[in-house]
Amino acid sequence: MEKKWWQSSVVYQIYPRSFQDSNGDGIGDIPGITSRLEYLADLGVDVIWLSPIYASPNDDNGYDISDYQAIMPEFGTMDDFDRMLEKAHSLGLKIVMDLVVNHTSDEHRWFREAQKSKNNPYRDYYIWRDPKPGMTPGTPGAEPNNWGSCFGGSAWKYDETTGQYFLHLFSKKQPDLNWDNPKVRDEVFNMMTWWLDKGVDGFRMDVISLISKPEGLPDGVANNTGFAGFDQCSTGPRLHEYLQEMNRRVLSKYDIITVGECPGVPMEEARQYANLEGTELNMIFQFEHMASDLDPAAGRYGESKLNLPLLKAILNKWETGLQGKAWNSLYWDNHDQPRAVSRFGNDSDEWREISAKMLATCLHLMQGTPYVFEGEEIGMTNCPWNSLDEINDIESRNNIAQNLKKGIIREDQVLGILRRQSRDNARTPMQWDAGENAGFTTGTPWLRINPNYTRVNVADQVGREDSIRAYYKQLIALRKHSDLIVYGDFELLEPESESVFAYVRTLSSERMLVACNFTDQMVSFEIPEEFRDGKRLIGNYEASGDGKVLRPYEAYAVIVP
Ligand code: TEU
Ligand code: CA
């Protein structure tokens, strides 16, 4: 396999709104990021993925863009961006932008124009349809099909001015772009080229799997959570054509990293999106493991419980299914998901540090490019929300309301679901120290700061050799000097075990065993004979065990030449 720099890289995701405020308005910003670049360089990551920083009315916190070539005023100026980019590059850090082109904000100039009339030159930048024949426009049932928005309700909004509906798979203020229109593709490709010519090092592509809509926009299979349409839109008829055109006209001209966010994409499609010939993207985020603990009837905003055999089966499927055919990404969480240590580990004071290190060992020693979400490296946890009023996230608020209305959940379940599942668990401000507002802001933070910031913060961990952050540094450094970790084949051991996640990596004669205990109990795990006298690469307990058991949340890696 031809080696590429992004295959041995580690990516760190910043949610700018919550990372570091520099001017006391309680909102993270670009100068704040610039002031923390040395912290990231010291961690050893190679690439920083910035969630959107473009002009936006923030209906979906920046994923609703009103100008792709302007910086959101709350985050700073284009000069601030240029200074950050230059300093990042001087520290050997690459900057990846979040490309959100399945939809724009309804405040984008294009949509403002499109809304004016049916024959406006920008009308066909978006997806407009007449009301269902015989139905009263604007009333339930008159929508062009049964598609639901990911944020609750119908995926269609009626526009009185022109008597038509427009499609929005996300919020009403995020109208979907019409990628079948070559003018839209030209606009997007020109914008991408503009950012790449400024020196950015790649793109994370927001729901890129949804940009090609099916002919005739047929009804989808309505599921309990109401979001029909995903099944129809995921990897639509011209998706690969559009990505290959994007690659030909833009991506192939630069030495960059690209990752597509692809909810609902099956293996055979993923092999095409992330093929090793490089005709589309470098890699994708698959989502299957993100549903491994969910109740299918209620979806994201219902009850959830870790199912380790299922989680292992899914990760094994993606490790072996892409091996030698396409490149994998590895992640436990991001700005849309609950915090990893709360969801897959144990966020009690007793077990938080050891289980966070176990999760990091399990993920970072698999095959693929690992992603670290801001705060994951210090074991930040879900937040003990007191009420729905504290929640900012449009998806949480709308889906909880919808599930309550449909009787899928009860009122007395809401707080527990928010504390386990809300996207805001990932969006509480970064915990830098035990001082005022966790060192995030001198003002009033835009979102509640997790009260455990006095115990979980960067200052407590930088310089402490047994900290989670020090462990992440070790893991990240390992990847830099090991083709076995980057390219080795993956083989799952003990698939049925409900407590142990163990696997072997192989590259020519070198083999590595990784063993992880996902429970707070001591469990039996006989180290395979061939690894008995192997060299311990890393472990989250001071000394190695006896090779017959795994202590609570124990993780280690052993290598044999
Ligand atoms: O998320 C896409 C997506 O599928 C979301 O539904 C996400 O996976 C979901 O929140 C999980 O429950 C992307 C962005 O990451 C997200 O922040 C945006 O809200 C969304 O697209 C629309 O741009
Ligand atoms: Ca600020």
CSV table of C-alpha atoms in Angstrom, one decimal, residues 93-547:
chain,number,residue,atom,x,y,z
A,93,LEU,CA,0.0,21.4,12.7
A,94,LYS,CA,-2.3,21.1,9.7
A,95,ILE,CA,-5.8,22.8,9.7
A,96,VAL,CA,-8.9,21.0,8.3
A,97,MET,CA,-12.1,23.0,7.6
A,98,ASP,CA,-15.6,21.6,8.1
A,99,LEU,CA,-17.3,21.6,4.7
A,100,VAL,CA,-21.0,21.9,5.1
A,101,VAL,CA,-22.4,21.8,1.5
A,102,ASN,CA,-25.5,19.5,1.8
A,103,HIS,CA,-27.3,22.7,2.8
A,104,THR,CA,-26.8,26.3,3.5
A,105,SER,CA,-28.4,28.7,6.0
A,106,ASP,CA,-31.7,30.2,4.8
A,107,GLU,CA,-29.9,33.5,5.4
A,108,HIS,CA,-27.3,32.7,2.7
A,109,ARG,CA,-27.5,35.2,-0.3
A,110,TRP,CA,-28.3,32.3,-2.6
A,111,PHE,CA,-31.4,31.3,-0.6
A,112,ARG,CA,-32.5,34.9,-0.1
A,113,GLU,CA,-32.5,35.2,-3.9
A,114,ALA,CA,-34.1,31.8,-4.6
A,115,GLN,CA,-37.0,32.6,-2.3
A,116,LYS,CA,-37.9,35.7,-4.4
A,117,SER,CA,-39.6,34.0,-7.3
A,118,LYS,CA,-39.9,30.7,-9.2
A,119,ASN,CA,-37.8,32.0,-12.0
A,120,ASN,CA,-35.1,33.6,-10.0
A,121,PRO,CA,-31.6,32.5,-11.3
A,122,TYR,CA,-30.8,31.0,-7.9
A,123,ARG,CA,-34.2,29.1,-7.5
A,124,ASP,CA,-32.7,25.8,-8.6
A,125,TYR,CA,-29.8,26.1,-6.2
A,126,TYR,CA,-32.3,24.5,-3.8
A,127,ILE,CA,-35.0,21.7,-3.9
A,128,TRP,CA,-38.5,23.1,-4.4
A,129,ARG,CA,-41.7,21.1,-4.9
A,130,ASP,CA,-45.4,21.8,-5.3
A,131,PRO,CA,-47.8,20.8,-2.5
A,132,LYS,CA,-49.3,17.3,-2.8
A,133,PRO,CA,-52.2,17.7,-5.4
A,134,GLY,CA,-55.6,18.2,-3.8
A,135,MET,CA,-54.2,19.1,-0.4
A,136,THR,CA,-54.3,22.5,1.2
A,137,PRO,CA,-50.8,24.0,1.0
A,138,GLY,CA,-49.1,24.4,4.3
A,139,THR,CA,-51.3,21.9,6.1
A,140,PRO,CA,-50.1,18.5,7.4
A,141,GLY,CA,-50.2,15.9,4.6
A,142,ALA,CA,-49.6,18.5,1.8
A,143,GLU,CA,-45.8,18.0,2.0
A,144,PRO,CA,-44.3,16.5,-1.3
A,145,ASN,CA,-43.3,13.3,0.5
A,146,ASN,CA,-43.1,11.7,4.0
A,147,TRP,CA,-39.5,12.6,4.7
A,148,GLY,CA,-38.7,13.8,8.2
A,149,SER,CA,-36.1,16.2,9.4
A,150,CYS,CA,-33.3,14.9,11.6
A,151,PHE,CA,-34.3,17.7,14.0
A,152,GLY,CA,-38.0,16.6,14.2
A,153,GLY,CA,-41.0,17.3,12.1
A,154,SER,CA,-41.3,17.2,8.3
A,155,ALA,CA,-38.3,17.8,6.1
A,156,TRP,CA,-40.4,20.3,4.0
A,157,LYS,CA,-41.1,23.9,4.8
A,158,TYR,CA,-43.9,25.7,3.0
A,159,ASP,CA,-43.0,29.1,1.4
A,160,GLU,CA,-46.0,31.3,1.1
A,161,THR,CA,-44.3,33.7,-1.3
A,162,THR,CA,-44.0,31.2,-4.2
A,163,GLY,CA,-46.5,28.6,-3.0
A,164,GLN,CA,-44.0,25.8,-3.0
A,165,TYR,CA,-42.2,23.7,-0.3
A,166,PHE,CA,-38.4,23.5,0.1
A,167,LEU,CA,-36.5,20.5,1.4
A,168,HIS,CA,-34.5,20.7,4.7
A,169,LEU,CA,-33.2,17.4,6.0
A,170,PHE,CA,-32.0,19.3,9.1
A,171,SER,CA,-33.4,22.5,10.6
A,172,LYS,CA,-36.0,24.7,8.8
A,173,LYS,CA,-33.2,27.2,8.5
A,174,GLN,CA,-30.9,24.7,6.7
A,175,PRO,CA,-32.4,24.3,3.1
A,176,ASP,CA,-30.8,21.5,1.2
A,177,LEU,CA,-28.7,22.5,-1.9
A,178,ASN,CA,-29.6,21.0,-5.3
A,179,TRP,CA,-26.4,19.2,-6.3
A,180,ASP,CA,-28.0,18.2,-9.6
A,181,ASN,CA,-27.5,21.8,-10.6
A,182,PRO,CA,-24.0,22.2,-12.1
A,183,LYS,CA,-24.0,25.8,-11.0
A,184,VAL,CA,-24.2,24.6,-7.4
A,185,ARG,CA,-21.2,22.3,-7.9
A,186,ASP,CA,-19.3,25.1,-9.6
A,187,GLU,CA,-19.9,27.4,-6.6
A,188,VAL,CA,-18.9,24.8,-4.1
A,189,PHE,CA,-15.8,23.7,-6.0
A,190,ASN,CA,-14.7,27.4,-6.4
A,191,MET,CA,-15.2,28.0,-2.7
A,192,MET,CA,-13.2,24.9,-1.8
A,193,THR,CA,-10.4,26.0,-4.1
A,194,TRP,CA,-10.4,29.5,-2.5
A,195,TRP,CA,-9.8,27.9,1.0
A,196,LEU,CA,-7.2,25.5,-0.3
A,197,ASP,CA,-5.3,28.3,-2.0
A,198,LYS,CA,-5.3,30.1,1.4
A,199,GLY,CA,-3.3,27.1,2.7
A,200,VAL,CA,-5.9,25.0,4.6
A,201,ASP,CA,-5.0,21.3,4.6
A,202,GLY,CA,-8.2,19.5,3.9
A,203,PHE,CA,-11.9,19.1,4.7
A,204,ARG,CA,-14.2,17.1,6.9
A,205,MET,CA,-17.4,16.9,4.8
A,206,ASP,CA,-20.6,17.3,6.7
A,207,VAL,CA,-23.3,14.6,5.7
A,208,ILE,CA,-21.7,14.4,2.3
A,209,SER,CA,-23.4,11.0,1.8
A,210,LEU,CA,-26.8,12.9,1.5
A,211,ILE,CA,-26.0,15.4,-1.3
A,212,SER,CA,-27.4,13.3,-4.2
A,213,LYS,CA,-31.2,13.0,-3.8
A,214,PRO,CA,-33.1,10.1,-5.6
A,215,GLU,CA,-35.1,10.8,-8.8
A,216,GLY,CA,-38.7,11.7,-8.0
A,217,LEU,CA,-38.0,12.1,-4.3
A,218,PRO,CA,-40.0,8.9,-3.3
A,219,ASP,CA,-41.4,8.3,0.2
A,220,GLY,CA,-39.0,6.8,2.6
A,221,VAL,CA,-39.6,4.1,5.2
A,222,ALA,CA,-40.9,6.1,8.1
A,223,ASN,CA,-39.3,4.9,11.4
A,224,ASN,CA,-40.6,5.6,14.9
A,225,THR,CA,-38.3,8.6,15.3
A,226,GLY,CA,-39.9,10.1,12.3
A,227,PHE,CA,-36.8,10.6,10.3
A,228,ALA,CA,-37.8,9.0,7.0
A,229,GLY,CA,-35.7,10.0,4.0
A,230,PHE,CA,-32.3,9.0,5.3
A,231,ASP,CA,-32.8,5.6,3.7
A,232,GLN,CA,-33.7,7.3,0.4
A,233,CYS,CA,-30.9,10.0,0.4
A,234,SER,CA,-27.9,8.1,1.8
A,235,THR,CA,-25.5,7.5,-1.2
A,236,GLY,CA,-28.0,8.7,-3.8
A,237,PRO,CA,-27.8,7.9,-7.5
A,238,ARG,CA,-25.1,10.5,-8.5
A,239,LEU,CA,-23.2,10.6,-5.2
A,240,HIS,CA,-20.0,9.0,-6.4
A,241,GLU,CA,-20.2,10.9,-9.7
A,242,TYR,CA,-20.2,14.2,-7.7
A,243,LEU,CA,-17.4,13.1,-5.4
A,244,GLN,CA,-15.3,12.0,-8.4
A,245,GLU,CA,-15.9,15.4,-10.0
A,246,MET,CA,-15.0,17.1,-6.8
A,247,ASN,CA,-11.8,15.0,-6.7
A,248,ARG,CA,-10.9,15.7,-10.3
A,249,ARG,CA,-11.6,19.5,-10.2
A,250,VAL,CA,-10.3,20.3,-6.7
A,251,LEU,CA,-9.0,17.6,-4.2
A,252,SER,CA,-6.5,15.9,-6.6
A,253,LYS,CA,-4.7,19.2,-7.1
A,254,TYR,CA,-3.6,19.4,-3.4
A,255,ASP,CA,-1.8,17.2,-0.8
A,256,ILE,CA,-4.6,17.3,1.7
A,257,ILE,CA,-6.7,15.1,4.0
A,258,THR,CA,-10.4,14.5,3.4
A,259,VAL,CA,-12.9,12.7,5.5
A,260,GLY,CA,-16.6,12.3,4.7
A,261,GLU,CA,-19.2,12.2,7.4
A,262,CYS,CA,-21.4,9.3,6.1
A,263,PRO,CA,-24.3,8.3,8.4
A,264,GLY,CA,-26.0,5.2,7.1
A,265,VAL,CA,-23.4,4.2,4.6
A,266,PRO,CA,-22.9,0.4,4.2
A,267,MET,CA,-19.6,-1.3,3.8
A,268,GLU,CA,-19.6,-1.8,0.0
A,269,GLU,CA,-20.3,1.9,-0.5
A,270,ALA,CA,-17.7,2.9,2.1
A,271,ARG,CA,-15.1,1.0,0.0
A,272,GLN,CA,-15.9,3.3,-2.9
A,273,TYR,CA,-16.0,6.6,-0.9
A,274,ALA,CA,-12.6,5.9,0.7
A,275,ASN,CA,-11.0,3.7,-2.0
A,276,LEU,CA,-7.2,3.4,-2.0
A,277,GLU,CA,-6.9,4.6,-5.6
A,278,GLY,CA,-7.8,8.1,-4.3
A,279,THR,CA,-10.6,8.8,-6.7
A,280,GLU,CA,-13.0,10.1,-4.1
A,281,LEU,CA,-12.1,10.8,-0.4
A,282,ASN,CA,-9.3,9.6,1.9
A,283,MET,CA,-11.6,8.1,4.5
A,284,ILE,CA,-15.2,8.4,6.0
A,285,PHE,CA,-16.9,8.4,9.4
A,286,GLN,CA,-19.2,5.4,9.5
A,287,PHE,CA,-21.8,5.5,12.2
A,288,GLU,CA,-22.8,1.9,12.9
A,289,HIS,CA,-21.0,1.7,16.3
A,290,MET,CA,-22.7,4.9,17.3
A,291,ALA,CA,-26.0,3.0,17.4
A,292,SER,CA,-24.6,-0.1,19.2
A,293,ASP,CA,-26.0,1.0,22.6
A,294,LEU,CA,-29.3,2.5,21.4
A,295,ASP,CA,-32.9,1.2,21.6
A,296,PRO,CA,-33.9,1.0,17.9
A,297,ALA,CA,-37.5,1.8,18.7
A,298,ALA,CA,-36.6,5.2,20.2
A,299,GLY,CA,-33.4,6.0,18.3
A,300,ARG,CA,-30.9,8.5,19.8
A,301,TYR,CA,-33.2,10.1,22.3
A,302,GLY,CA,-34.3,7.0,24.1
A,303,GLU,CA,-32.8,4.5,26.6
A,304,SER,CA,-29.3,3.3,25.9
A,305,LYS,CA,-27.0,0.5,27.3
A,306,LEU,CA,-23.5,-0.6,26.3
A,307,ASN,CA,-23.6,-3.9,24.3
A,308,LEU,CA,-19.9,-4.9,24.1
A,309,PRO,CA,-20.2,-7.9,21.8
A,310,LEU,CA,-22.2,-5.8,19.3
A,311,LEU,CA,-19.7,-2.9,19.6
A,312,LYS,CA,-16.9,-5.4,19.0
A,313,ALA,CA,-18.7,-7.0,16.1
A,314,ILE,CA,-19.3,-3.7,14.4
A,315,LEU,CA,-15.7,-2.4,14.8
A,316,ASN,CA,-14.4,-5.8,13.7
A,317,LYS,CA,-16.6,-5.6,10.6
A,318,TRP,CA,-15.2,-2.2,9.7
A,319,GLU,CA,-11.6,-3.1,10.4
A,320,THR,CA,-11.7,-6.3,8.3
A,321,GLY,CA,-14.1,-5.0,5.7
A,322,LEU,CA,-12.0,-2.0,4.7
A,323,GLN,CA,-8.6,-3.7,5.2
A,324,GLY,CA,-6.6,-3.5,2.0
A,325,LYS,CA,-9.6,-1.9,0.1
A,326,ALA,CA,-10.1,1.5,1.7
A,327,TRP,CA,-8.9,3.6,4.7
A,328,ASN,CA,-10.7,3.7,8.0
A,329,SER,CA,-11.3,6.4,10.6
A,330,LEU,CA,-11.4,5.7,14.3
A,331,TYR,CA,-13.5,7.7,16.8
A,332,TRP,CA,-15.4,7.3,20.1
A,333,ASP,CA,-17.0,10.7,20.1
A,334,ASN,CA,-17.3,14.2,18.5
A,335,HIS,CA,-19.4,17.3,18.9
A,336,ASP,CA,-22.6,15.3,18.1
A,337,GLN,CA,-22.0,12.4,20.5
A,338,PRO,CA,-22.0,11.8,24.2
A,339,ARG,CA,-18.6,11.9,25.9
A,340,ALA,CA,-16.7,8.6,25.3
A,341,VAL,CA,-15.7,7.9,29.0
A,342,SER,CA,-19.3,8.3,30.1
A,343,ARG,CA,-20.8,6.3,27.2
A,344,PHE,CA,-18.3,3.4,26.8
A,345,GLY,CA,-16.2,3.7,30.0
A,346,ASN,CA,-17.0,4.7,33.6
A,347,ASP,CA,-17.0,8.4,34.5
A,348,SER,CA,-17.0,8.0,38.3
A,349,ASP,CA,-14.1,9.6,40.1
A,350,GLU,CA,-12.9,6.0,41.0
A,351,TRP,CA,-12.8,4.7,37.4
A,352,ARG,CA,-12.7,7.7,35.1
A,353,GLU,CA,-8.9,7.9,34.5
A,354,ILE,CA,-8.3,4.2,34.2
A,355,SER,CA,-11.3,3.6,31.9
A,356,ALA,CA,-10.5,6.6,29.7
A,357,LYS,CA,-7.0,5.2,29.2
A,358,MET,CA,-8.5,1.8,28.4
A,359,LEU,CA,-10.8,3.3,25.7
A,360,ALA,CA,-7.9,5.3,24.2
A,361,THR,CA,-5.7,2.1,24.1
A,362,CYS,CA,-8.6,0.2,22.4
A,363,LEU,CA,-9.2,2.8,19.7
A,364,HIS,CA,-5.7,4.1,19.0
A,365,LEU,CA,-4.1,0.7,18.4
A,366,MET,CA,-6.7,-0.3,15.7
A,367,GLN,CA,-6.1,0.2,12.0
A,368,GLY,CA,-7.2,3.7,10.8
A,369,THR,CA,-6.7,7.4,11.4
A,370,PRO,CA,-7.7,8.2,15.0
A,371,TYR,CA,-9.7,11.3,15.9
A,372,VAL,CA,-9.5,12.9,19.4
A,373,PHE,CA,-12.4,15.2,20.3
A,374,GLU,CA,-11.6,18.2,22.4
A,375,GLY,CA,-11.5,17.3,26.1
A,376,GLU,CA,-11.4,13.5,25.4
A,377,GLU,CA,-7.7,13.6,26.1
A,378,ILE,CA,-8.3,14.7,29.7
A,379,GLY,CA,-11.4,12.5,30.3
A,380,MET,CA,-14.1,15.1,30.1
A,381,THR,CA,-17.5,13.6,30.9
A,382,ASN,CA,-21.2,14.0,30.2
A,383,CYS,CA,-22.8,16.9,32.1
A,384,PRO,CA,-25.4,16.4,35.0
A,385,TRP,CA,-28.0,18.6,33.3
A,386,ASN,CA,-30.6,19.9,35.7
A,387,SER,CA,-33.3,20.6,33.1
A,388,LEU,CA,-34.1,20.8,29.4
A,389,ASP,CA,-33.9,24.6,29.9
A,390,GLU,CA,-30.1,24.3,30.2
A,391,ILE,CA,-29.9,22.6,26.8
A,392,ASN,CA,-28.9,24.7,23.7
A,393,ASP,CA,-28.9,21.9,21.1
A,394,ILE,CA,-31.7,22.0,18.5
A,395,GLU,CA,-31.5,18.3,17.9
A,396,SER,CA,-31.9,17.4,21.6
A,397,ARG,CA,-34.7,19.9,22.2
A,398,ASN,CA,-36.7,19.0,19.1
A,399,ASN,CA,-36.3,15.2,19.3
A,400,ILE,CA,-37.1,15.0,23.1
A,401,ALA,CA,-40.3,17.1,22.3
A,402,GLN,CA,-41.2,14.8,19.4
A,403,ASN,CA,-40.5,11.6,21.3
A,404,LEU,CA,-42.6,12.8,24.3
A,405,LYS,CA,-45.5,13.8,21.9
A,406,LYS,CA,-45.3,10.4,20.2
A,407,GLY,CA,-45.3,8.6,23.6
A,408,ILE,CA,-42.0,7.0,22.8
A,409,ILE,CA,-40.6,8.3,26.1
A,410,ARG,CA,-42.1,9.6,29.3
A,411,GLU,CA,-41.5,12.9,31.0
A,412,ASP,CA,-39.6,11.3,33.9
A,413,GLN,CA,-37.1,9.8,31.4
A,414,VAL,CA,-36.1,13.1,29.9
A,415,LEU,CA,-33.3,14.2,32.3
A,416,GLY,CA,-31.7,10.8,32.1
A,417,ILE,CA,-31.7,10.8,28.4
A,418,LEU,CA,-30.3,14.3,28.2
A,419,ARG,CA,-27.5,13.3,30.6
A,420,ARG,CA,-26.7,10.3,28.5
A,421,GLN,CA,-27.4,11.4,25.0
A,422,SER,CA,-27.6,15.1,24.4
A,423,ARG,CA,-25.1,16.6,21.9
A,424,ASP,CA,-24.5,19.3,24.5
A,425,ASN,CA,-22.6,16.8,26.6
A,426,ALA,CA,-19.8,17.2,24.1
A,427,ARG,CA,-20.2,21.0,23.8
A,428,THR,CA,-19.7,22.1,27.4
A,429,PRO,CA,-16.7,24.4,27.5
A,430,MET,CA,-13.2,23.0,27.6
A,431,GLN,CA,-11.9,22.6,31.1
A,432,TRP,CA,-8.5,24.2,31.2
A,433,ASP,CA,-8.0,24.7,35.0
A,434,ALA,CA,-9.8,24.7,38.3
A,435,GLY,CA,-10.1,28.5,38.3
A,436,GLU,CA,-13.1,30.7,37.3
A,437,ASN,CA,-15.1,29.2,34.5
A,438,ALA,CA,-12.5,26.5,34.1
A,439,GLY,CA,-10.2,29.0,32.5
A,440,PHE,CA,-12.5,29.0,29.4
A,441,THR,CA,-13.8,32.5,29.7
A,442,THR,CA,-13.7,35.6,32.0
A,443,GLY,CA,-17.3,36.2,30.9
A,444,THR,CA,-20.5,34.2,31.2
A,445,PRO,CA,-20.1,30.9,29.3
A,446,TRP,CA,-22.5,30.4,26.5
A,447,LEU,CA,-23.3,26.9,27.8
A,448,ARG,CA,-23.1,25.4,31.3
A,449,ILE,CA,-19.6,24.4,32.4
A,450,ASN,CA,-19.5,20.8,33.7
A,451,PRO,CA,-19.3,21.2,37.5
A,452,ASN,CA,-16.5,18.5,37.7
A,453,TYR,CA,-14.1,21.0,36.1
A,454,THR,CA,-12.4,21.4,39.5
A,455,ARG,CA,-11.3,17.8,39.3
A,456,VAL,CA,-11.1,17.3,35.5
A,457,ASN,CA,-9.0,19.9,33.8
A,458,VAL,CA,-5.8,20.4,31.7
A,459,ALA,CA,-3.8,22.1,34.4
A,460,ASP,CA,-4.1,19.1,36.7
A,461,GLN,CA,-2.9,16.8,34.0
A,462,VAL,CA,-0.1,18.6,32.1
A,463,GLY,CA,3.1,17.4,33.7
A,464,ARG,CA,1.4,14.6,35.7
A,465,GLU,CA,3.0,11.4,34.2
A,466,ASP,CA,0.0,9.2,35.2
A,467,SER,CA,-2.6,11.5,33.7
A,468,ILE,CA,-5.0,10.6,30.9
A,469,ARG,CA,-3.4,13.4,28.8
A,470,ALA,CA,0.1,11.9,29.3
A,471,TYR,CA,-1.3,8.5,28.3
A,472,TYR,CA,-2.7,10.0,25.1
A,473,LYS,CA,0.7,11.6,24.4
A,474,GLN,CA,2.3,8.1,24.7
A,475,LEU,CA,-0.3,6.4,22.4
A,476,ILE,CA,0.0,9.2,19.8
A,477,ALA,CA,3.7,9.0,19.8
A,478,LEU,CA,3.6,5.2,19.4
A,479,ARG,CA,1.7,5.5,16.1
A,480,LYS,CA,4.5,7.7,14.7
A,481,HIS,CA,7.1,4.9,14.8
A,482,SER,CA,5.1,1.8,14.1
A,483,ASP,CA,4.0,0.6,10.7
A,484,LEU,CA,2.5,-2.3,12.6
A,485,ILE,CA,0.0,0.0,14.3
A,486,VAL,CA,-0.7,2.0,11.1
A,487,TYR,CA,-0.9,-0.8,8.6
A,488,GLY,CA,-1.1,-4.1,10.4
A,489,ASP,CA,-4.0,-6.5,9.8
A,490,PHE,CA,-6.7,-6.7,12.5
A,491,GLU,CA,-8.0,-9.9,14.0
A,492,LEU,CA,-10.6,-9.9,16.8
A,493,LEU,CA,-10.2,-12.4,19.7
A,494,GLU,CA,-13.0,-13.8,21.9
A,495,PRO,CA,-15.9,-12.2,20.0
A,496,GLU,CA,-18.6,-13.3,22.4
A,497,SER,CA,-16.9,-12.0,25.6
A,498,GLU,CA,-19.1,-9.4,27.3
A,499,SER,CA,-16.2,-7.9,29.2
A,500,VAL,CA,-13.0,-8.2,27.1
A,501,PHE,CA,-12.2,-6.5,23.8
A,502,ALA,CA,-9.0,-8.1,22.6
A,503,TYR,CA,-7.5,-8.2,19.2
A,504,VAL,CA,-4.2,-8.9,17.4
A,505,ARG,CA,-2.5,-6.8,14.8
A,506,THR,CA,-0.1,-8.4,12.3
A,507,LEU,CA,2.4,-6.9,9.9
A,508,SER,CA,4.7,-9.4,8.2
A,509,SER,CA,6.3,-11.2,11.2
A,510,GLU,CA,5.5,-8.6,13.8
A,511,ARG,CA,2.4,-9.1,16.0
A,512,MET,CA,0.8,-7.1,18.7
A,513,LEU,CA,-1.9,-8.2,21.2
A,514,VAL,CA,-4.2,-5.5,22.6
A,515,ALA,CA,-6.4,-6.5,25.6
A,516,CYS,CA,-9.0,-4.3,27.2
A,517,ASN,CA,-11.4,-4.9,30.1
A,518,PHE,CA,-14.5,-2.9,29.6
A,519,THR,CA,-15.8,-3.6,33.2
A,520,ASP,CA,-15.1,-2.6,36.8
A,521,GLN,CA,-14.6,-6.2,37.7
A,522,MET,CA,-11.5,-8.4,37.5
A,523,VAL,CA,-12.1,-10.8,34.6
A,524,SER,CA,-10.2,-13.9,33.4
A,525,PHE,CA,-8.2,-13.4,30.2
A,526,GLU,CA,-5.4,-15.9,29.4
A,527,ILE,CA,-2.7,-14.1,27.4
A,528,PRO,CA,-2.1,-16.3,24.3
A,529,GLU,CA,1.1,-18.3,24.5
A,530,GLU,CA,2.9,-16.5,21.7
A,531,PHE,CA,2.6,-13.2,23.6
A,532,ARG,CA,3.6,-14.5,27.1
A,533,ASP,CA,7.2,-13.3,26.7
A,534,GLY,CA,6.4,-10.3,24.5
A,535,LYS,CA,7.5,-6.7,25.0
A,536,ARG,CA,4.9,-4.5,26.8
A,537,LEU,CA,4.3,-1.5,24.6
A,538,ILE,CA,1.9,0.4,26.8
A,539,GLY,CA,-0.5,-0.3,29.7
A,540,ASN,CA,-2.8,1.6,32.0
A,541,TYR,CA,-1.7,-0.2,35.2
A,542,GLU,CA,1.7,0.4,36.7
A,543,ALA,CA,3.0,-3.1,36.4
A,544,SER,CA,1.9,-5.9,34.1
A,545,GLY,CA,-0.6,-8.4,35.5
A,546,ASP,CA,-0.1,-12.2,35.8
A,547,GLY,CA,-1.3,-12.8,32.2
